[in-house]
Tab-separated table of C-alpha atoms in Angstrom:
chain	number	residue	atom	x	y	z
I	1	UNK	CA	-29.839	-10.143	-6.072
I	2	UNK	CA	-32.340	-11.826	-3.782
I	3	UNK	CA	-32.838	-11.146	-0.090
I	4	UNK	CA	-32.205	-14.641	1.302
I	5	UNK	CA	-29.922	-15.145	4.295
I	6	UNK	CA	-26.949	-16.432	2.276
I	7	UNK	CA	-27.101	-13.470	-0.090
I	8	UNK	CA	-27.360	-10.976	2.768
I	9	UNK	CA	-24.321	-12.573	4.435
I	10	UNK	CA	-22.134	-12.409	1.329
I	11	UNK	CA	-23.237	-8.879	0.412
I	12	UNK	CA	-24.011	-6.853	3.519
I	13	UNK	CA	-21.968	-9.123	5.786
I	14	UNK	CA	-18.897	-8.858	3.560
I	15	UNK	CA	-18.881	-5.062	3.356
I	16	UNK	CA	-19.768	-4.712	7.056
I	17	UNK	CA	-16.858	-6.939	8.087
I	18	UNK	CA	-14.561	-5.191	5.625
I	19	UNK	CA	-15.562	-1.821	7.086
I	20	UNK	CA	-14.853	-2.992	10.641
I	21	UNK	CA	-11.405	-4.237	9.647
I	22	UNK	CA	-10.796	-1.030	7.698
I	23	UNK	CA	-11.681	1.117	10.713
I	24	UNK	CA	-9.238	-0.893	12.839
I	25	UNK	CA	-6.487	-0.373	10.274
I	26	UNK	CA	-7.316	3.349	10.178
I	27	UNK	CA	-6.612	3.478	13.909
I	28	UNK	CA	-3.174	1.972	13.233
I	29	UNK	CA	-2.570	4.539	10.462
I	30	UNK	CA	-3.435	7.330	12.899
I	31	UNK	CA	-1.072	6.004	15.583
I	32	UNK	CA	1.736	5.604	13.046
I	33	UNK	CA	1.145	9.153	11.809
I	34	UNK	CA	1.440	10.524	15.350
I	35	UNK	CA	4.621	8.497	15.922
I	36	UNK	CA	6.090	9.775	12.674
I	37	UNK	CA	5.710	13.442	13.625
I	38	UNK	CA	6.941	12.688	17.142
I	39	UNK	CA	10.115	10.858	16.123
I	40	UNK	CA	10.921	12.726	12.896
I	41	UNK	CA	10.126	16.431	13.482
I	42	UNK	CA	13.073	17.444	11.279
I	43	UNK	CA	12.316	15.091	8.393
I	44	UNK	CA	12.333	16.464	4.848
I	45	UNK	CA	9.223	18.412	3.849
I	46	UNK	CA	8.434	15.963	1.032
I	47	UNK	CA	7.936	13.123	3.503
I	48	UNK	CA	5.854	15.276	5.843
I	49	UNK	CA	3.510	16.359	3.073
I	50	UNK	CA	3.236	12.782	1.807
I	51	UNK	CA	2.327	11.489	5.272
I	52	UNK	CA	-0.293	14.198	5.774
I	53	UNK	CA	-1.863	13.600	2.364
I	54	UNK	CA	-1.950	9.806	2.828
I	55	UNK	CA	-3.427	10.195	6.326
I	56	UNK	CA	-6.105	12.618	5.039
I	57	UNK	CA	-6.986	10.282	2.154
I	58	UNK	CA	-7.181	7.346	4.553
I	59	UNK	CA	-9.598	9.238	6.803
I	60	UNK	CA	-11.652	10.191	3.757
I	61	UNK	CA	-11.702	6.566	2.639
I	62	UNK	CA	-12.919	5.451	6.074
I	63	UNK	CA	-15.703	8.027	6.025
I	64	UNK	CA	-16.769	6.877	2.549
I	65	UNK	CA	-16.938	3.168	3.377
I	66	UNK	CA	-18.847	3.903	6.597
I	67	UNK	CA	-21.301	6.022	4.603
I	68	UNK	CA	-21.649	3.182	2.081
I	69	UNK	CA	-22.432	0.617	4.758
I	70	UNK	CA	-24.836	3.010	6.478
I	71	UNK	CA	-26.792	3.535	3.272
I	72	UNK	CA	-26.810	-0.164	2.398
I	73	UNK	CA	-27.555	-1.615	5.832
I	74	UNK	CA	-29.496	1.112	7.643
I	75	UNK	CA	-31.164	3.362	5.062
I	76	UNK	CA	-32.103	0.444	2.802
I	77	UNK	CA	-33.001	-1.898	5.658
I	78	UNK	CA	-35.675	-4.439	4.795
I	79	UNK	CA	-35.617	-3.397	1.143
I	80	UNK	CA	-34.224	-6.428	-0.724
I	81	UNK	CA	-35.055	-4.827	-4.050
I	82	UNK	CA	-32.345	-2.215	-3.343
I	83	UNK	CA	-29.555	-4.725	-2.667
I	84	UNK	CA	-28.357	-4.231	-6.231
I	85	UNK	CA	-27.937	-0.479	-5.709
I	86	UNK	CA	-24.391	0.878	-5.374
I	87	UNK	CA	-24.006	3.822	-2.964
I	88	UNK	CA	-22.183	6.759	-4.551
I	89	UNK	CA	-19.810	6.893	-1.578
I	90	UNK	CA	-18.678	3.363	-2.408
I	91	UNK	CA	-17.729	4.393	-5.924
I	92	UNK	CA	-15.726	7.329	-4.586
I	93	UNK	CA	-13.901	5.019	-2.169
I	94	UNK	CA	-12.479	3.123	-5.159
I	95	UNK	CA	-10.858	6.308	-6.469
I	96	UNK	CA	-9.496	7.213	-3.028
I	97	UNK	CA	-8.000	3.734	-2.684
I	98	UNK	CA	-6.275	4.216	-6.039
I	99	UNK	CA	-4.957	7.629	-4.977
I	100	UNK	CA	-3.380	6.186	-1.820
I	101	UNK	CA	-1.971	3.270	-3.807
I	102	UNK	CA	-0.481	5.621	-6.406
I	103	UNK	CA	1.261	7.803	-3.817
I	104	UNK	CA	2.709	4.805	-1.984
I	105	UNK	CA	3.849	3.175	-5.217
I	106	UNK	CA	5.589	6.407	-6.249
I	107	UNK	CA	7.310	6.547	-2.865
I	108	UNK	CA	8.637	3.013	-3.199
I	109	UNK	CA	9.536	3.551	-6.861
I	110	UNK	CA	11.716	6.435	-5.705
I	111	UNK	CA	13.385	4.097	-3.207
I	112	UNK	CA	14.020	1.669	-6.056
I	113	UNK	CA	15.668	4.512	-7.987
I	114	UNK	CA	17.905	5.345	-5.035
I	115	UNK	CA	18.778	1.708	-4.414
I	116	UNK	CA	19.565	0.849	-8.032
I	117	UNK	CA	20.840	4.347	-8.970
I	118	UNK	CA	19.029	3.864	-12.290
I	119	UNK	CA	15.941	5.900	-13.121
I	120	UNK	CA	14.784	3.479	-15.818
I	121	UNK	CA	13.976	0.900	-13.134
I	122	UNK	CA	11.616	3.312	-11.409
I	123	UNK	CA	9.997	5.044	-14.418
I	124	UNK	CA	7.993	1.993	-15.638
I	125	UNK	CA	6.723	1.443	-12.086
I	126	UNK	CA	5.412	5.006	-11.890
I	127	UNK	CA	3.808	4.607	-15.321
I	128	UNK	CA	2.043	1.381	-14.330
I	129	UNK	CA	0.934	2.958	-11.058
I	130	UNK	CA	-0.516	5.881	-13.008
I	131	UNK	CA	-2.403	3.485	-15.308
I	132	UNK	CA	-3.846	1.843	-12.207
I	133	UNK	CA	-5.011	5.271	-10.995
I	134	UNK	CA	-6.649	6.010	-14.350
I	135	UNK	CA	-8.401	2.613	-14.386
I	136	UNK	CA	-9.752	3.234	-10.884
I	137	UNK	CA	-11.045	6.680	-11.841
I	138	UNK	CA	-12.845	5.169	-14.837
I	139	UNK	CA	-14.308	2.487	-12.558
I	140	UNK	CA	-15.504	5.144	-10.119
I	141	UNK	CA	-17.140	7.101	-12.940
I	142	UNK	CA	-18.940	3.998	-14.198
I	143	UNK	CA	-20.063	2.977	-10.704
I	144	UNK	CA	-21.623	6.389	-10.125
I	145	UNK	CA	-23.192	6.373	-13.605
I	146	UNK	CA	-24.589	2.830	-13.553
I	147	UNK	CA	-25.549	2.682	-9.847
I	148	UNK	CA	-26.219	-1.102	-10.005
I	149	UNK	CA	-23.904	-4.067	-9.360
I	150	UNK	CA	-25.642	-6.129	-12.031
I	151	UNK	CA	-24.674	-3.522	-14.624
I	152	UNK	CA	-21.158	-2.960	-13.324
I	153	UNK	CA	-20.173	-6.643	-13.596
I	154	UNK	CA	-20.856	-6.679	-17.334
I	155	UNK	CA	-17.779	-6.971	-19.623
I	156	UNK	CA	-17.506	-3.201	-19.644
I	157	UNK	CA	-16.694	-1.687	-17.224
I	158	UNK	CA	-15.774	-4.799	-15.217
I	159	UNK	CA	-12.579	-5.362	-17.215
I	160	UNK	CA	-11.413	-1.852	-16.281
I	161	UNK	CA	-11.763	-2.635	-12.588
I	162	UNK	CA	-9.960	-5.956	-13.159
I	163	UNK	CA	-7.138	-4.121	-14.936
I	164	UNK	CA	-6.761	-1.654	-12.078
I	165	UNK	CA	-6.520	-4.280	-9.334
I	166	UNK	CA	-4.181	-6.410	-11.474
I	167	UNK	CA	-1.860	-3.449	-12.036
I	168	UNK	CA	-1.871	-2.691	-8.311
I	169	UNK	CA	-0.781	-6.227	-7.415
I	170	UNK	CA	1.758	-6.318	-10.258
I	171	UNK	CA	3.459	-3.054	-9.303
I	172	UNK	CA	3.671	-4.145	-5.662
I	173	UNK	CA	5.173	-7.490	-6.660
I	174	UNK	CA	7.737	-5.901	-8.995
I	175	UNK	CA	8.807	-3.312	-6.407
I	176	UNK	CA	9.239	-5.992	-3.753
I	177	UNK	CA	11.271	-8.277	-6.003
I	178	UNK	CA	13.541	-5.497	-7.327
I	179	UNK	CA	14.305	-4.254	-3.819
I	180	UNK	CA	14.971	-7.763	-2.507
I	181	UNK	CA	17.300	-8.588	-5.412
I	182	UNK	CA	19.343	-5.391	-5.160
I	183	UNK	CA	19.477	-5.514	-1.365
I	184	UNK	CA	20.750	-9.072	-1.667
I	185	UNK	CA	23.531	-7.862	-3.940
I	186	UNK	CA	24.531	-5.281	-1.316
I	187	UNK	CA	25.671	-7.918	1.159
I	188	UNK	CA	29.261	-7.612	2.356
I	189	UNK	CA	31.733	-9.913	4.057
I	190	UNK	CA	30.870	-8.498	7.480
I	191	UNK	CA	28.282	-10.314	9.585
I	192	UNK	CA	26.942	-7.256	11.413
I	193	UNK	CA	26.314	-5.341	8.200
I	194	UNK	CA	24.774	-8.377	6.579
I	195	UNK	CA	22.431	-8.622	9.544
I	196	UNK	CA	21.063	-5.141	8.788
I	197	UNK	CA	20.703	-5.925	5.094
I	198	UNK	CA	18.921	-9.183	5.929
I	199	UNK	CA	16.582	-7.224	8.207
I	200	UNK	CA	15.804	-4.839	5.329
I	201	UNK	CA	15.124	-7.770	2.997
I	202	UNK	CA	12.859	-9.489	5.524
I	203	UNK	CA	10.962	-6.272	6.207
I	204	UNK	CA	10.549	-5.588	2.490
I	205	UNK	CA	9.166	-9.091	1.942
I	206	UNK	CA	6.799	-8.867	4.899
I	207	UNK	CA	5.241	-5.520	3.979
I	208	UNK	CA	5.215	-6.055	0.223
I	209	UNK	CA	4.016	-9.660	0.179
I	210	UNK	CA	1.154	-9.100	2.626
I	211	UNK	CA	-0.227	-6.092	0.758
I	212	UNK	CA	0.184	-7.921	-2.543
I	213	UNK	CA	-1.506	-11.053	-1.155
I	214	UNK	CA	-4.600	-9.149	0.006
I	215	UNK	CA	-4.835	-7.385	-3.362
I	216	UNK	CA	-4.564	-10.700	-5.218
I	217	UNK	CA	-7.149	-12.280	-2.913
I	218	UNK	CA	-9.556	-9.429	-3.667
I	219	UNK	CA	-8.886	-9.892	-7.394
I	220	UNK	CA	-9.537	-13.646	-7.200
I	221	UNK	CA	-12.821	-13.131	-5.347
I	222	UNK	CA	-13.825	-10.509	-7.925
I	223	UNK	CA	-13.075	-12.855	-10.806
I	224	UNK	CA	-14.650	-15.956	-9.232
I	225	UNK	CA	-17.587	-14.537	-7.241
I	226	UNK	CA	-18.915	-11.409	-8.888
I	227	UNK	CA	-22.404	-12.160	-7.627
I	228	UNK	CA	-21.377	-11.161	-4.086
I	229	UNK	CA	-19.290	-8.437	-2.443
I	230	UNK	CA	-16.619	-10.470	-0.678
I	231	UNK	CA	-14.059	-8.919	-3.040
I	232	UNK	CA	-15.202	-5.460	-1.964
I	233	UNK	CA	-14.826	-6.260	1.716
I	234	UNK	CA	-11.177	-7.111	1.018
I	235	UNK	CA	-10.805	-4.087	-1.247
I	236	UNK	CA	-11.760	-1.830	1.673
I	237	UNK	CA	-8.562	-2.890	3.452
I	238	UNK	CA	-6.178	-2.261	0.545
I	239	UNK	CA	-5.877	1.518	1.004
I	240	UNK	CA	-5.215	1.067	4.720
I	241	UNK	CA	-2.562	-1.596	4.146
I	242	UNK	CA	-0.723	0.644	1.689
I	243	UNK	CA	-0.878	3.588	4.094
I	244	UNK	CA	0.434	1.443	6.940
I	245	UNK	CA	3.186	0.085	4.708
I	246	UNK	CA	4.370	3.605	3.920
I	247	UNK	CA	4.262	4.805	7.521
I	248	UNK	CA	5.894	1.682	8.906
I	249	UNK	CA	8.729	2.111	6.404
I	250	UNK	CA	9.280	5.707	7.460
I	251	UNK	CA	9.020	4.947	11.172
I	252	UNK	CA	11.560	2.110	11.183
I	253	UNK	CA	14.398	4.355	9.990
I	254	UNK	CA	15.402	5.354	13.522
I	255	UNK	CA	15.928	1.729	14.546
I	256	UNK	CA	17.830	1.009	11.331
I	257	UNK	CA	20.055	4.028	11.902
I	258	UNK	CA	20.790	2.805	15.433
I	259	UNK	CA	21.623	-0.664	14.126
I	260	UNK	CA	23.859	0.864	11.472
I	261	UNK	CA	25.725	2.996	14.027
I	262	UNK	CA	26.128	0.055	16.388
I	263	UNK	CA	27.361	-2.152	13.561
I	264	UNK	CA	29.867	0.483	12.432
I	265	UNK	CA	31.229	0.743	15.973
I	266	UNK	CA	31.569	-3.020	16.222
I	267	UNK	CA	33.358	-3.196	12.878
I	268	UNK	CA	35.683	-0.415	14.036
I	269	UNK	CA	36.523	-2.412	17.153
I	270	UNK	CA	37.126	-5.605	15.191
I	271	UNK	CA	38.963	-3.933	12.290
I	272	UNK	CA	41.101	-1.046	13.567
I	273	UNK	CA	41.910	1.869	11.304
I	274	UNK	CA	45.458	0.566	10.928
I	275	UNK	CA	44.103	-2.312	8.845
I	276	UNK	CA	42.882	0.252	6.263
I	277	UNK	CA	39.443	-1.322	5.773
I	278	UNK	CA	37.534	0.842	3.303
I	279	UNK	CA	34.173	2.110	4.536
I	280	UNK	CA	32.627	1.440	1.165
I	281	UNK	CA	33.254	-2.265	1.644
I	282	UNK	CA	30.892	-2.352	4.639
I	283	UNK	CA	28.344	0.124	3.442
I	284	UNK	CA	24.637	-0.450	3.953
I	285	UNK	CA	22.190	0.963	1.380
I	286	UNK	CA	22.070	4.230	3.349
I	287	UNK	CA	19.499	6.077	1.190
I	288	UNK	CA	16.930	3.460	2.182
I	289	UNK	CA	17.551	4.225	5.851
I	290	UNK	CA	17.462	7.979	5.457
I	291	UNK	CA	14.614	8.305	2.996
């Protein structure tokens, strides 16, 4: 790697911009964490522990990417011969990103299990998510061992990193599609209930597609432009997007519960008890709202 302006922009500029965006997203994660404990003080212990662990990992990830940029931009300032050097903190950030991704994927896989009521839909998702975690840990080990970008982009271990990011995008895509399909099948003949289901579908598409799109964009940049670090700048945001996706999902339950209660009251007014309308015929996928 040379020290010309274009190279500096696509290497240092990419990771600096990615770090700035990542820090902004970390602020959103923090706010969502505070809101979660404010609005759901009686939530199940599993969710509380998950939120705390994801928040702690996100803070750790932010500290690692800041340390990476500090070493690259400040410590190695005016040393173009060190542009090929990979900070150890950067390698660790890859593993932390995978850990956050794995936890969030397991959370959504559990929601798939509750929605479909079939464990064999969720089990392959957890397995693929675990493979992604293993691939990221191998990538981290190789980054720390090799210490140079020019060595890391060789066939091995570059294909391991490619596998990990590909699995991440694939699992996110599969989860989103499965949830959309089964939510679509839950529609009823009642407009108010369908409105809630449509809101769930739209929200699932928005959160899942955006996270998946950023992951795919990072993968494309990695495959097409391995001589620069634009892919890494995008990769810095992935852990934060997954954390925000999890927290946003948990924090929207109160609004969904309110909509569900309001819709039930409206249906009760329109269809009195004397008409003997079964509750199951207007049922929203309640486990998704509660959990």
